[in-house]
CSV table of C-alpha atoms in Angstrom, one decimal:
chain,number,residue,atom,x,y,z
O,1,UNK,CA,-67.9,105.9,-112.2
O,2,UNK,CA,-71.6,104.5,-111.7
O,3,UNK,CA,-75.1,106.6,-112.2
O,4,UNK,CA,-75.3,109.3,-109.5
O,5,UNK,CA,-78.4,109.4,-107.6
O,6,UNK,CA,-78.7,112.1,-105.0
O,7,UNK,CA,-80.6,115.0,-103.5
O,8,UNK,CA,-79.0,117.4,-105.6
O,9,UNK,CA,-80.7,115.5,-108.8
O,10,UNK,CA,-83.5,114.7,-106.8
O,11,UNK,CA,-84.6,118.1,-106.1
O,12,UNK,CA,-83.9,119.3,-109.7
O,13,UNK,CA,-86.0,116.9,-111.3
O,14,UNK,CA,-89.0,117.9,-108.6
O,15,UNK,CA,-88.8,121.5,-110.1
O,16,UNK,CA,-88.7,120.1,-114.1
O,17,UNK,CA,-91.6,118.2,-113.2
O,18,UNK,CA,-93.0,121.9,-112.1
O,19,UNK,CA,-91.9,123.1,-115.5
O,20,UNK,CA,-92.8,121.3,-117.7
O,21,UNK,CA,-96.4,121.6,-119.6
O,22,UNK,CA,-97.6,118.5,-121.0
O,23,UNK,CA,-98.8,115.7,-119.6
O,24,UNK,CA,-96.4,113.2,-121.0
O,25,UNK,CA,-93.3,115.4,-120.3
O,26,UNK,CA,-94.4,115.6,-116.5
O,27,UNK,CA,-95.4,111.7,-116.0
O,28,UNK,CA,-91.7,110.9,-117.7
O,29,UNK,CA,-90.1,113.1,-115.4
O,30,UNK,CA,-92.4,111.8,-112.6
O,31,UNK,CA,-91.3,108.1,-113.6
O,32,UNK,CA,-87.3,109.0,-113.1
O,33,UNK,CA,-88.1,110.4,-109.8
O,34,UNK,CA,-90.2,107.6,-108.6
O,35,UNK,CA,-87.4,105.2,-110.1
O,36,UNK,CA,-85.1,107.2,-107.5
O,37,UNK,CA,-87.5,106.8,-104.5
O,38,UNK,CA,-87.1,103.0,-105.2
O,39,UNK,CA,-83.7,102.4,-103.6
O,40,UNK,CA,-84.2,99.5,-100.6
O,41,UNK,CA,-81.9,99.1,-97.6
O,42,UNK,CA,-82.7,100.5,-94.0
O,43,UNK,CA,-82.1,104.4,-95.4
O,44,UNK,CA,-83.6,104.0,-98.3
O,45,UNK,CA,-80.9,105.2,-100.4
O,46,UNK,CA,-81.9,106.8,-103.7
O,47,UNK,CA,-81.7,104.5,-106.7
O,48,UNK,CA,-79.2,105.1,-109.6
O,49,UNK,CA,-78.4,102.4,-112.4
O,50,UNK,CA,-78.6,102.6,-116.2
O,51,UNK,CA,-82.7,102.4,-115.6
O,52,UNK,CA,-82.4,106.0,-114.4
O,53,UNK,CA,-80.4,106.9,-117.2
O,54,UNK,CA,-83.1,105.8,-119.7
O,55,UNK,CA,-85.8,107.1,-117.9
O,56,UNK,CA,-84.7,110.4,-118.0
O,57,UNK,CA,-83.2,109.8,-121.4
O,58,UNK,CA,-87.0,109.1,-122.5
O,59,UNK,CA,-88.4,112.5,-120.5
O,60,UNK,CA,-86.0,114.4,-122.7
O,61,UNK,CA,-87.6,112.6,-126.2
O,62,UNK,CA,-91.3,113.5,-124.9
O,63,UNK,CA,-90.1,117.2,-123.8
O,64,UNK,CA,-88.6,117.6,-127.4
O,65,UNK,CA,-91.9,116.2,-129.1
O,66,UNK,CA,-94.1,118.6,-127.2
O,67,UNK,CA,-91.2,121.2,-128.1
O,68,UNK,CA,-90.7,122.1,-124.3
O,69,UNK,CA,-87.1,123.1,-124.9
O,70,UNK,CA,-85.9,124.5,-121.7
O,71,UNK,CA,-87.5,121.5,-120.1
O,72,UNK,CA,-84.8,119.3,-122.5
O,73,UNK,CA,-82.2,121.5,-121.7
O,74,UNK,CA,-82.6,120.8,-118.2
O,75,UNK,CA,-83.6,116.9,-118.9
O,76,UNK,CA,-79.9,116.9,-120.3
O,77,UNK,CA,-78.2,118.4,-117.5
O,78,UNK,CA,-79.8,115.4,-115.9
O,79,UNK,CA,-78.3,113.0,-117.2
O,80,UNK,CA,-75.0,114.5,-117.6
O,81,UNK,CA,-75.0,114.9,-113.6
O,82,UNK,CA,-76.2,111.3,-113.5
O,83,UNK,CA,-73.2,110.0,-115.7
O,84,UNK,CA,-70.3,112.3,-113.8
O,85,UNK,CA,-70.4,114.7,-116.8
O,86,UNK,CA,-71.1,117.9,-114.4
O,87,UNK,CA,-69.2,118.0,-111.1
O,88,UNK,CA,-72.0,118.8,-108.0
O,89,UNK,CA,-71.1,122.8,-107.4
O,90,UNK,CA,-71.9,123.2,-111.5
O,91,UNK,CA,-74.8,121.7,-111.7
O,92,UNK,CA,-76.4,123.1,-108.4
O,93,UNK,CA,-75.8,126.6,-109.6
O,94,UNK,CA,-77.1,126.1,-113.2
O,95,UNK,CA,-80.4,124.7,-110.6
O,96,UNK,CA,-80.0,127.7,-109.0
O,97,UNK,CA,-79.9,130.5,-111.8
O,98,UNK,CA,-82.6,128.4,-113.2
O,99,UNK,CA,-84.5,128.6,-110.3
O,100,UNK,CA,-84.1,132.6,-108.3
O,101,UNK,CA,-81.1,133.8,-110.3
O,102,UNK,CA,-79.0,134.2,-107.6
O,103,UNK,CA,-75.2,132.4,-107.4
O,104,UNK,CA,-74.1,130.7,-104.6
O,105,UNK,CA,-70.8,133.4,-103.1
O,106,UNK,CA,-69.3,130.4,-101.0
O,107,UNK,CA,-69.2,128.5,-104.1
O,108,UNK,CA,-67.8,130.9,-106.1
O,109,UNK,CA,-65.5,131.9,-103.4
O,110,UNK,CA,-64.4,128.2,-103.3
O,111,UNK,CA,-63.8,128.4,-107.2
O,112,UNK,CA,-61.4,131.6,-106.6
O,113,UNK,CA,-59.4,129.9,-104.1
O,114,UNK,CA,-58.4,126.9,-105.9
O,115,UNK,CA,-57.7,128.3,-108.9
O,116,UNK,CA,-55.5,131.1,-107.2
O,117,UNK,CA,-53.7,127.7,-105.5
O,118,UNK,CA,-53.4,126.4,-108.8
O,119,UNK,CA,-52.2,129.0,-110.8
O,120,UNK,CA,-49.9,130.1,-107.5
O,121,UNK,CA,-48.4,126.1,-107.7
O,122,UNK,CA,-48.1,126.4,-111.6
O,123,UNK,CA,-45.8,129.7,-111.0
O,124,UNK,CA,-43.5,128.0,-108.1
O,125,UNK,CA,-43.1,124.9,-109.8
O,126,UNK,CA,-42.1,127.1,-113.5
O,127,UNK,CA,-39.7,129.2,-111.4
O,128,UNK,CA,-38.4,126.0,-109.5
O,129,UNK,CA,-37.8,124.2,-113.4
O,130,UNK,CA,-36.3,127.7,-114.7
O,131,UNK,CA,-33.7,127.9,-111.9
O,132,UNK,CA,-32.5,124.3,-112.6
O,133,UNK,CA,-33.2,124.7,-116.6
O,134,UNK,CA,-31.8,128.6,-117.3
O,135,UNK,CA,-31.6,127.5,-120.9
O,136,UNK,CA,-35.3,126.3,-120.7
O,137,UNK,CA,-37.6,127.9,-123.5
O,138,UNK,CA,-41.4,128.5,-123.4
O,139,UNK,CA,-42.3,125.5,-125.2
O,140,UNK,CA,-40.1,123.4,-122.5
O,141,UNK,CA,-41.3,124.8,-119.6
O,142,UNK,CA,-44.9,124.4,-120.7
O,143,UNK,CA,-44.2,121.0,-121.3
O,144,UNK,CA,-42.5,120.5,-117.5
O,145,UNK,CA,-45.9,122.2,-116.1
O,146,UNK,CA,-48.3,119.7,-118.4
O,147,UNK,CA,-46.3,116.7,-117.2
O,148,UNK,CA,-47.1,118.6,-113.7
O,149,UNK,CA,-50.9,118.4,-114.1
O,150,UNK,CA,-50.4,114.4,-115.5
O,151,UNK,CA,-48.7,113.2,-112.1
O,152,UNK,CA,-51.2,115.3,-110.2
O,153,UNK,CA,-53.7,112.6,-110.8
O,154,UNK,CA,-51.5,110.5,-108.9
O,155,UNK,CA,-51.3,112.0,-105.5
O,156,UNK,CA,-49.7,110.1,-103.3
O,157,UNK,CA,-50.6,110.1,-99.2
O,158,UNK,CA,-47.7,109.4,-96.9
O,159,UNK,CA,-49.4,107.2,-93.9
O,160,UNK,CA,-46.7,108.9,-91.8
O,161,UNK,CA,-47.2,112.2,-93.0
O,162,UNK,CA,-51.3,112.5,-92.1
O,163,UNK,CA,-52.8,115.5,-93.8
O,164,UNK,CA,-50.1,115.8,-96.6
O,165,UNK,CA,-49.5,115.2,-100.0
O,166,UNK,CA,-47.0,114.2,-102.4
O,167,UNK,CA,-46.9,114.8,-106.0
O,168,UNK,CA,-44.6,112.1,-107.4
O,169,UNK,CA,-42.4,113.3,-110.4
O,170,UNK,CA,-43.1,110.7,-113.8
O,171,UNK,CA,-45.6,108.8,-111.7
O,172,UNK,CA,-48.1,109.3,-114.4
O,173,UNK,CA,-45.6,107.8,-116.8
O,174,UNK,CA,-44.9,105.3,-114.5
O,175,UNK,CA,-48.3,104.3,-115.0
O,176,UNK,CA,-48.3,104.0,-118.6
O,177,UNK,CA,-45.4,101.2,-118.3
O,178,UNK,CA,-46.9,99.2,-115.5
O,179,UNK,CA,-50.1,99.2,-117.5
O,180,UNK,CA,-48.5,97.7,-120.0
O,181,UNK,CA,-46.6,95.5,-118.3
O,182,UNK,CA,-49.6,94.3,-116.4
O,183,UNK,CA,-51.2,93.7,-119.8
O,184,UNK,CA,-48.8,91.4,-120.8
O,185,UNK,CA,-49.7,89.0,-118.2
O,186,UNK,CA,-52.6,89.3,-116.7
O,187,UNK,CA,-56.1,89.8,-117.7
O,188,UNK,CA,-57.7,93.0,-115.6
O,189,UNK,CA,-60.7,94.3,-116.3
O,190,UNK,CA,-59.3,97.5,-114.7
O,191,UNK,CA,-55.5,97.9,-115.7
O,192,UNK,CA,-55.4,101.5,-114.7
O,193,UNK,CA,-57.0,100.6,-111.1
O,194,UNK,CA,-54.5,97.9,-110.5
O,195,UNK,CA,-51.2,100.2,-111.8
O,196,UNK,CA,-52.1,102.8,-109.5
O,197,UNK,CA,-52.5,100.5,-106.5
O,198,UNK,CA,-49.2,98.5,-107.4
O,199,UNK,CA,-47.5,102.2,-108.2
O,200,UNK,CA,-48.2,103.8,-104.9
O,201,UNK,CA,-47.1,100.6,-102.8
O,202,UNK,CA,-43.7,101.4,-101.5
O,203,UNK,CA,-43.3,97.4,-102.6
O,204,UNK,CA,-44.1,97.9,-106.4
O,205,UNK,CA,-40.5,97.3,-107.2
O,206,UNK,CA,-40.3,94.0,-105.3
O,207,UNK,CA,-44.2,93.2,-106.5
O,208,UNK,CA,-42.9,92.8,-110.2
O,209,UNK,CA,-39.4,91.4,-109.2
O,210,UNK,CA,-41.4,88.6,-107.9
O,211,UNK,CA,-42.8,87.3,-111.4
O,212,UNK,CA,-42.1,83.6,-111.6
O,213,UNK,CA,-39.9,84.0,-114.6
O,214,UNK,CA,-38.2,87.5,-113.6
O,215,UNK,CA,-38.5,89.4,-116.7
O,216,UNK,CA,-41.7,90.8,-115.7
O,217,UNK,CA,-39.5,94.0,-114.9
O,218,UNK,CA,-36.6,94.1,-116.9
O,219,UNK,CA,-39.8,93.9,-120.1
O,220,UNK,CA,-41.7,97.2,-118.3
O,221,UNK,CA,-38.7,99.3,-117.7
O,222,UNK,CA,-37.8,99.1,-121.4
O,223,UNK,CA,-41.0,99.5,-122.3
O,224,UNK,CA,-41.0,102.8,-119.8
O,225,UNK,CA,-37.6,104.0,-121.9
O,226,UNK,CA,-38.1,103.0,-125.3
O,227,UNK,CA,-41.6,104.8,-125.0
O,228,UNK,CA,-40.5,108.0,-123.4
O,229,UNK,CA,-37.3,107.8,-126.6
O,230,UNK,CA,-39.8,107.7,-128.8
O,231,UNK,CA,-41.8,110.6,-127.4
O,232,UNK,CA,-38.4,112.7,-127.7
O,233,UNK,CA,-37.6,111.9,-131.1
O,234,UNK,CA,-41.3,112.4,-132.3
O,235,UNK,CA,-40.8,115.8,-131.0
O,236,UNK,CA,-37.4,116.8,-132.7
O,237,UNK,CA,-38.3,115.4,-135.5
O,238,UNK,CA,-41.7,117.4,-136.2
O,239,UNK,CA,-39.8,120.6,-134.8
O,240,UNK,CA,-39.6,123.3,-138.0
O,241,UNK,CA,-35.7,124.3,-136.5
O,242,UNK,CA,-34.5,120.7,-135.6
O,243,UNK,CA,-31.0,120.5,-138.0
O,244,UNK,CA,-29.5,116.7,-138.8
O,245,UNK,CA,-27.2,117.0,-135.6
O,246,UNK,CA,-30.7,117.2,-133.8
O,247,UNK,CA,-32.0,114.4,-134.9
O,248,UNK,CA,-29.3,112.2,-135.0
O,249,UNK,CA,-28.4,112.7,-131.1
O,250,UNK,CA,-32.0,112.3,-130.7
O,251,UNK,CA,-31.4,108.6,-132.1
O,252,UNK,CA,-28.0,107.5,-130.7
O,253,UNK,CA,-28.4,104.3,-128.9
O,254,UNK,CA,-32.2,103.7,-130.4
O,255,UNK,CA,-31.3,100.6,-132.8
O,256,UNK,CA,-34.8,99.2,-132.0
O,257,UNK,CA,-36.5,101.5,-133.8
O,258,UNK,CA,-35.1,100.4,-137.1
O,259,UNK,CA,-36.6,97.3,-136.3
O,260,UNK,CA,-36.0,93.8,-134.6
O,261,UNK,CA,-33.6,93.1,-137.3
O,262,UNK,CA,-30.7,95.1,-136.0
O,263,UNK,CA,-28.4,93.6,-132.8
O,264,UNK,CA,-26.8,97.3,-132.1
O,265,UNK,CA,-24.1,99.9,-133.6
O,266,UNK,CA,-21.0,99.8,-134.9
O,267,UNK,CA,-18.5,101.4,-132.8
O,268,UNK,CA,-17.1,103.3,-136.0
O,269,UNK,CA,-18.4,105.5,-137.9
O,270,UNK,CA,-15.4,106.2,-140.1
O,271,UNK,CA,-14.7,103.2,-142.1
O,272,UNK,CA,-13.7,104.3,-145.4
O,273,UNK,CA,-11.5,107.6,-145.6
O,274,UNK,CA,-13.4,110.3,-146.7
O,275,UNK,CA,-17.2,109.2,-145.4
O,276,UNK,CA,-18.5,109.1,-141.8
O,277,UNK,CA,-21.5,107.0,-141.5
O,278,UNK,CA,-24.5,109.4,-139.4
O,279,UNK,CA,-25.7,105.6,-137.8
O,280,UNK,CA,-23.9,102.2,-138.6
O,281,UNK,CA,-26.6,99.5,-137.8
O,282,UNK,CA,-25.5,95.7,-137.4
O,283,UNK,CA,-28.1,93.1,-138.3
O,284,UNK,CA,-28.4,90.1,-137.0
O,285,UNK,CA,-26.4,88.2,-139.5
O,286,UNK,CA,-23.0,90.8,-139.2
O,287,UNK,CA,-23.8,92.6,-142.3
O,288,UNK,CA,-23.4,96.8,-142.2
O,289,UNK,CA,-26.6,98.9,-142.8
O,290,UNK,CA,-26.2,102.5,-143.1
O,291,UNK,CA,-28.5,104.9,-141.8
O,292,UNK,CA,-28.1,108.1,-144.0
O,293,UNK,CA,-30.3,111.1,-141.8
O,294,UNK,CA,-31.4,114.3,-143.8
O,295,UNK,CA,-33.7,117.0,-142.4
O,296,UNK,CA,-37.0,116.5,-141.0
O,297,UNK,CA,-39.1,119.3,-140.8
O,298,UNK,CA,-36.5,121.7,-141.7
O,299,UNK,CA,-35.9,120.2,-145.3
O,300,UNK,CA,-35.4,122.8,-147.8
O,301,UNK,CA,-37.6,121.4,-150.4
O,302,UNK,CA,-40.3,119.0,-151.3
O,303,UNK,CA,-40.4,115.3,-151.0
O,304,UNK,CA,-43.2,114.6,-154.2
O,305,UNK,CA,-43.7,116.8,-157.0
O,306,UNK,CA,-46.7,116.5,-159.6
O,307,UNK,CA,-46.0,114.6,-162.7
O,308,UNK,CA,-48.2,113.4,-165.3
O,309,UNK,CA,-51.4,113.3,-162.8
O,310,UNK,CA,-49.6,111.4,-160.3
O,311,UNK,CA,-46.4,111.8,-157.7
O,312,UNK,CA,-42.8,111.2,-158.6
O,313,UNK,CA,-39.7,111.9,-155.6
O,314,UNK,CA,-37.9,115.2,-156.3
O,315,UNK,CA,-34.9,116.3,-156.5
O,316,UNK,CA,-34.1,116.0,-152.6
O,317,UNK,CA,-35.2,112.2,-152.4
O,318,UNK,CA,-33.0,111.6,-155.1
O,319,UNK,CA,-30.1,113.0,-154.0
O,320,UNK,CA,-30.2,111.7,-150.4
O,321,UNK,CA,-30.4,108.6,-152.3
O,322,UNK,CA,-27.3,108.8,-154.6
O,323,UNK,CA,-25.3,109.8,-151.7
O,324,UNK,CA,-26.4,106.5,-149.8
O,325,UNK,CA,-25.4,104.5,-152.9
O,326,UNK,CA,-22.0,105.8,-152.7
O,327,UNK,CA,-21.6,105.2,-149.5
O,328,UNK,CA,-22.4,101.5,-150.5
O,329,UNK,CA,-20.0,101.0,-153.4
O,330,UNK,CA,-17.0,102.5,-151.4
O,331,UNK,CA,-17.9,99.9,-148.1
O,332,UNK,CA,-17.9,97.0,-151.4
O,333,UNK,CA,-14.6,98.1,-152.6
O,334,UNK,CA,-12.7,98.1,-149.5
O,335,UNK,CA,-14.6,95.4,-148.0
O,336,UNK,CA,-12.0,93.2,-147.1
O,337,UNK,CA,-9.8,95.5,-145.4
O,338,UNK,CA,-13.2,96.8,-143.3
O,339,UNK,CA,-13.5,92.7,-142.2
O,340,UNK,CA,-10.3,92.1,-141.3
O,341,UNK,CA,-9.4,95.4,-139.4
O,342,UNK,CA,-13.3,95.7,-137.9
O,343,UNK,CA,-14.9,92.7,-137.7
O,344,UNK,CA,-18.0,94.1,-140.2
O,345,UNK,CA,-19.4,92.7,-142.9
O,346,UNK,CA,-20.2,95.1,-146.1
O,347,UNK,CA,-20.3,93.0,-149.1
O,348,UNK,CA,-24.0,92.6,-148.1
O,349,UNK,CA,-24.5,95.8,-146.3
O,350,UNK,CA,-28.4,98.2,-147.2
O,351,UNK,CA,-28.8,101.8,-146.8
O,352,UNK,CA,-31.4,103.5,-145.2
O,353,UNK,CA,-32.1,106.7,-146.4
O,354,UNK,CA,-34.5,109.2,-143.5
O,355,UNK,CA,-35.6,112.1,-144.8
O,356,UNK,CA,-38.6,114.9,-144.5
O,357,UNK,CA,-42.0,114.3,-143.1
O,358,UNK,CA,-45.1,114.2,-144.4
O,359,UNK,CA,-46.0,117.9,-143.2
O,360,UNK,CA,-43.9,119.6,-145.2
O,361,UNK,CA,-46.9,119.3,-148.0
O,362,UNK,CA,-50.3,119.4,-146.0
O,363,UNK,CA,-52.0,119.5,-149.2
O,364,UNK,CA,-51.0,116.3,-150.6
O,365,UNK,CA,-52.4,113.5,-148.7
O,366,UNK,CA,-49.9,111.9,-146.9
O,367,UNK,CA,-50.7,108.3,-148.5
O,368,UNK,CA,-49.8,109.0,-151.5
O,369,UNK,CA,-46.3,110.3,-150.4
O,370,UNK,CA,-45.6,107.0,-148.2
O,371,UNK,CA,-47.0,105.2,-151.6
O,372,UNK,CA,-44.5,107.3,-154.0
O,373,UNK,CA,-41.5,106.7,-152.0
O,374,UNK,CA,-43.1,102.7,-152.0
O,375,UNK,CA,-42.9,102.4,-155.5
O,376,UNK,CA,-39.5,103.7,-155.4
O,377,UNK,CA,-37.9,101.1,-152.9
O,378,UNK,CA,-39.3,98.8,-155.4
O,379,UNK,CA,-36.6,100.0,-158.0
O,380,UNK,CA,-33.7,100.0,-155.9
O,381,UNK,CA,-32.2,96.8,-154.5
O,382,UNK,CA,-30.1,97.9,-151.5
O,383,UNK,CA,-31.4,101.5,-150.6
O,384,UNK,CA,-34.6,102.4,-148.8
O,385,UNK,CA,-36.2,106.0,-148.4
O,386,UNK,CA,-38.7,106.6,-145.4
O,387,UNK,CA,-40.0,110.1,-143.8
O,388,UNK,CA,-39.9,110.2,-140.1
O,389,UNK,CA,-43.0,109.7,-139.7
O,390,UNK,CA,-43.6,106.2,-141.3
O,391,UNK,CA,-40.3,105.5,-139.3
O,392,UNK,CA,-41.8,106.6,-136.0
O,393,UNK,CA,-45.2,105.1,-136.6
O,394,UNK,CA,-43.6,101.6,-138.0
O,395,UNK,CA,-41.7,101.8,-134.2
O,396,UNK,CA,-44.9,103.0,-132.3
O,397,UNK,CA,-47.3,100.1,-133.6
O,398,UNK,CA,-44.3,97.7,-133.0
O,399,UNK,CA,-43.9,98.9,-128.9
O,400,UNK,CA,-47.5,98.7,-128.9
O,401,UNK,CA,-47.4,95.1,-129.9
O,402,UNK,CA,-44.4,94.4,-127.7
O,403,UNK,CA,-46.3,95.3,-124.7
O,404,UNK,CA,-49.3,92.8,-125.7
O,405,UNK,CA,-47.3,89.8,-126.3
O,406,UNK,CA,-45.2,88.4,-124.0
């Protein structure tokens, strides 16, 4: 928002100049307020801009120098009014106490009433989730009410309903997508401006349908879903009591996130007798690569241990490892009967081994456990270790750049 310039500032910067004792301090304060009475136009509206801001920005230096401390303390409510850091009611009653002591009851009166409409809202829309959600913990029902407060900011106001307001579930996540989408091609200097007009139209739909080469849309809404799968599996993946079922429902369908390499899943995940893949990926060229999921959070163990003033993969990592390999010689030795009776190619097939996250040790630095299991992919040719979290920040950074390039 711009510099605020009103009678509320006006007449608090009148009683500073009051206050304050030196010379200096009182002709800086006086130069702000003259600054103000410098507006033009047939009212003579008071006059804001970043001028004011440094004007009063310099009355707070002088009051410091002459050590006139409440005088700066009230120099920097100033300019936090100025720049829409205090709302109006705050800073008028921090005038007023300053000034006879006394609060403002309507004000606070006001301040009771809306949070009692808040907190009253808060508790119908928790006991309106619970009765569709009976299941629902605490954890999921403060995330429904945070989500609440996000698509507040989004009100919308039906022209045929004067006087009333809607609150639009996942609009505020429906603004995340058409920003991006709108950053893809466009340049606005104000993206979130522009998604909240286009979002509230009741023609947004048909506004992006109309993009000269029709993908505009088609690009946002998978944007929209691969962002809001990625929010999910960040969270079951950095949840202490999240077991390998978890996570692997969690990723069912989410082949991008491997990377741009893979064109989908195998159907199967039984293709030699004895082993059942957790995710078969298909790359681009046919070839199998097996994605081998261990716990996350809830790994029973370590992923580095100390060794010889450095970091070497434990036990765990190992293991996961071996078991991956396996999995690879069996798909080599019945390779031809998996072609002929599937269609898939393992003579060329990787493994992929996902396992822990970084968390587990918060006092080794988390570099040099993404740099351990490094040096270790090094040393095997077809299987690859990663922890969740280089996983899910790999696939973050990659949407990110999705969503800038078109």
């Amino acid at each position: 928002m711009g510099v605020r310039a009103d009678w509320s500032l006006e007449e608090q910067l009148e009683i500073v100049e009051k206050e304050a004792v030196a010379d200096e301090v009182k002709a800086a304060v006086a130069a702000a307020v003259t600054h103000m009475h410098s507006g033009s136009g047939r009212a003579r509206s008071r006059r804001g801009g970043k001028a004011l801001v440094d004007l009063l920005a310099a009355a707070r230096a002088r009051a410091a120098e002459a050590g006139e401390w409440q005088v700066v303390r009230l120099l920097q409510d100033s300019v936090d009014y100025a720049q829409g850091r205090i709302l109006q009611p705050e800073f008028r009653e921090r005038h007023r106490l300053f000034q006879d002591g006394a609060r403002n009851e309507r004000w606070r009166e006001h301040a009771g009433a809306m949070l009692s409409l808040k907190f009253g809202f808060a508790a119908e829309a928790g006991r309106a989730y619970l009765d569709g959600h009976p299941g629902a913990g605490v954890e999921e029902l403060l995330a429904h009410i945070g989500s609440l407060t996000q698509d507040a900011r989004y009100l919308a106001a039906p022209s045929d309903r004067p006087g009333r307001y809607v609150l639009l579930r996942g609009m505020a996540e429906m603004m995340v997508w058409l920003e991006r989408a709108l950053s893809e091609r466009v340049d606005i200097e104000d993206l979130g401006t522009a998604a909240r007009r286009i979002a509230g139209s009741p023609d947004a739909l048909a506004l992006l349908a109309a993009d000269p080469d029709g993908q505009m849309l088609i690009r946002a809404a998978e944007l929209r879903r691969r962002s809001a799968s990625l929010a999910a599996l960040r969270r079951v993946a950095e949840d202490p009591a999240a077991t390998e079922a978890d996570l692997q429902r969690a990723l069912a369908g989410q082949y991008w996130i491997f990377g741009g390499q893979f064109v989908g899943e195998a159907a199967r995940r039984r293709l030699v007798p004895g082993d059942e893949l957790d995710i078969p990926l298909i790359r681009g060229d046919g070839a199998l690569h097996v994605v081998e999921l261990k716990r996350s959070m809830s790994l029973r163990g370590s992923l580095v241990k100390p060794h010889r003033g450095g970091w070497v993969p434990t036990a765990e990592v190992h293991d996961a490892m071996g078991q991956a390999a396996n999995y690879l010689v069996r798909l080599d030795e019945d390779r031809l009967r998996i072609r002929e009776e599937f269609g898939i190619e393992t003579r060329r097939a990787g493994a992929l081994v996902l396992i822990g996250h970084p968390a587990l040790q918060p006092h080794v630095p988390e570099e040099e456990i993404a740099e351990t299991l490094r040096t270790l992919n090094t040393q095997v040719t077809r299987v690859e270790v990663l922890t969740y979290k280089e996983l899910l920040d790999n696939a973050e950074r990659s949407l990110t750049l999705a969503s800038r390039t078109g």
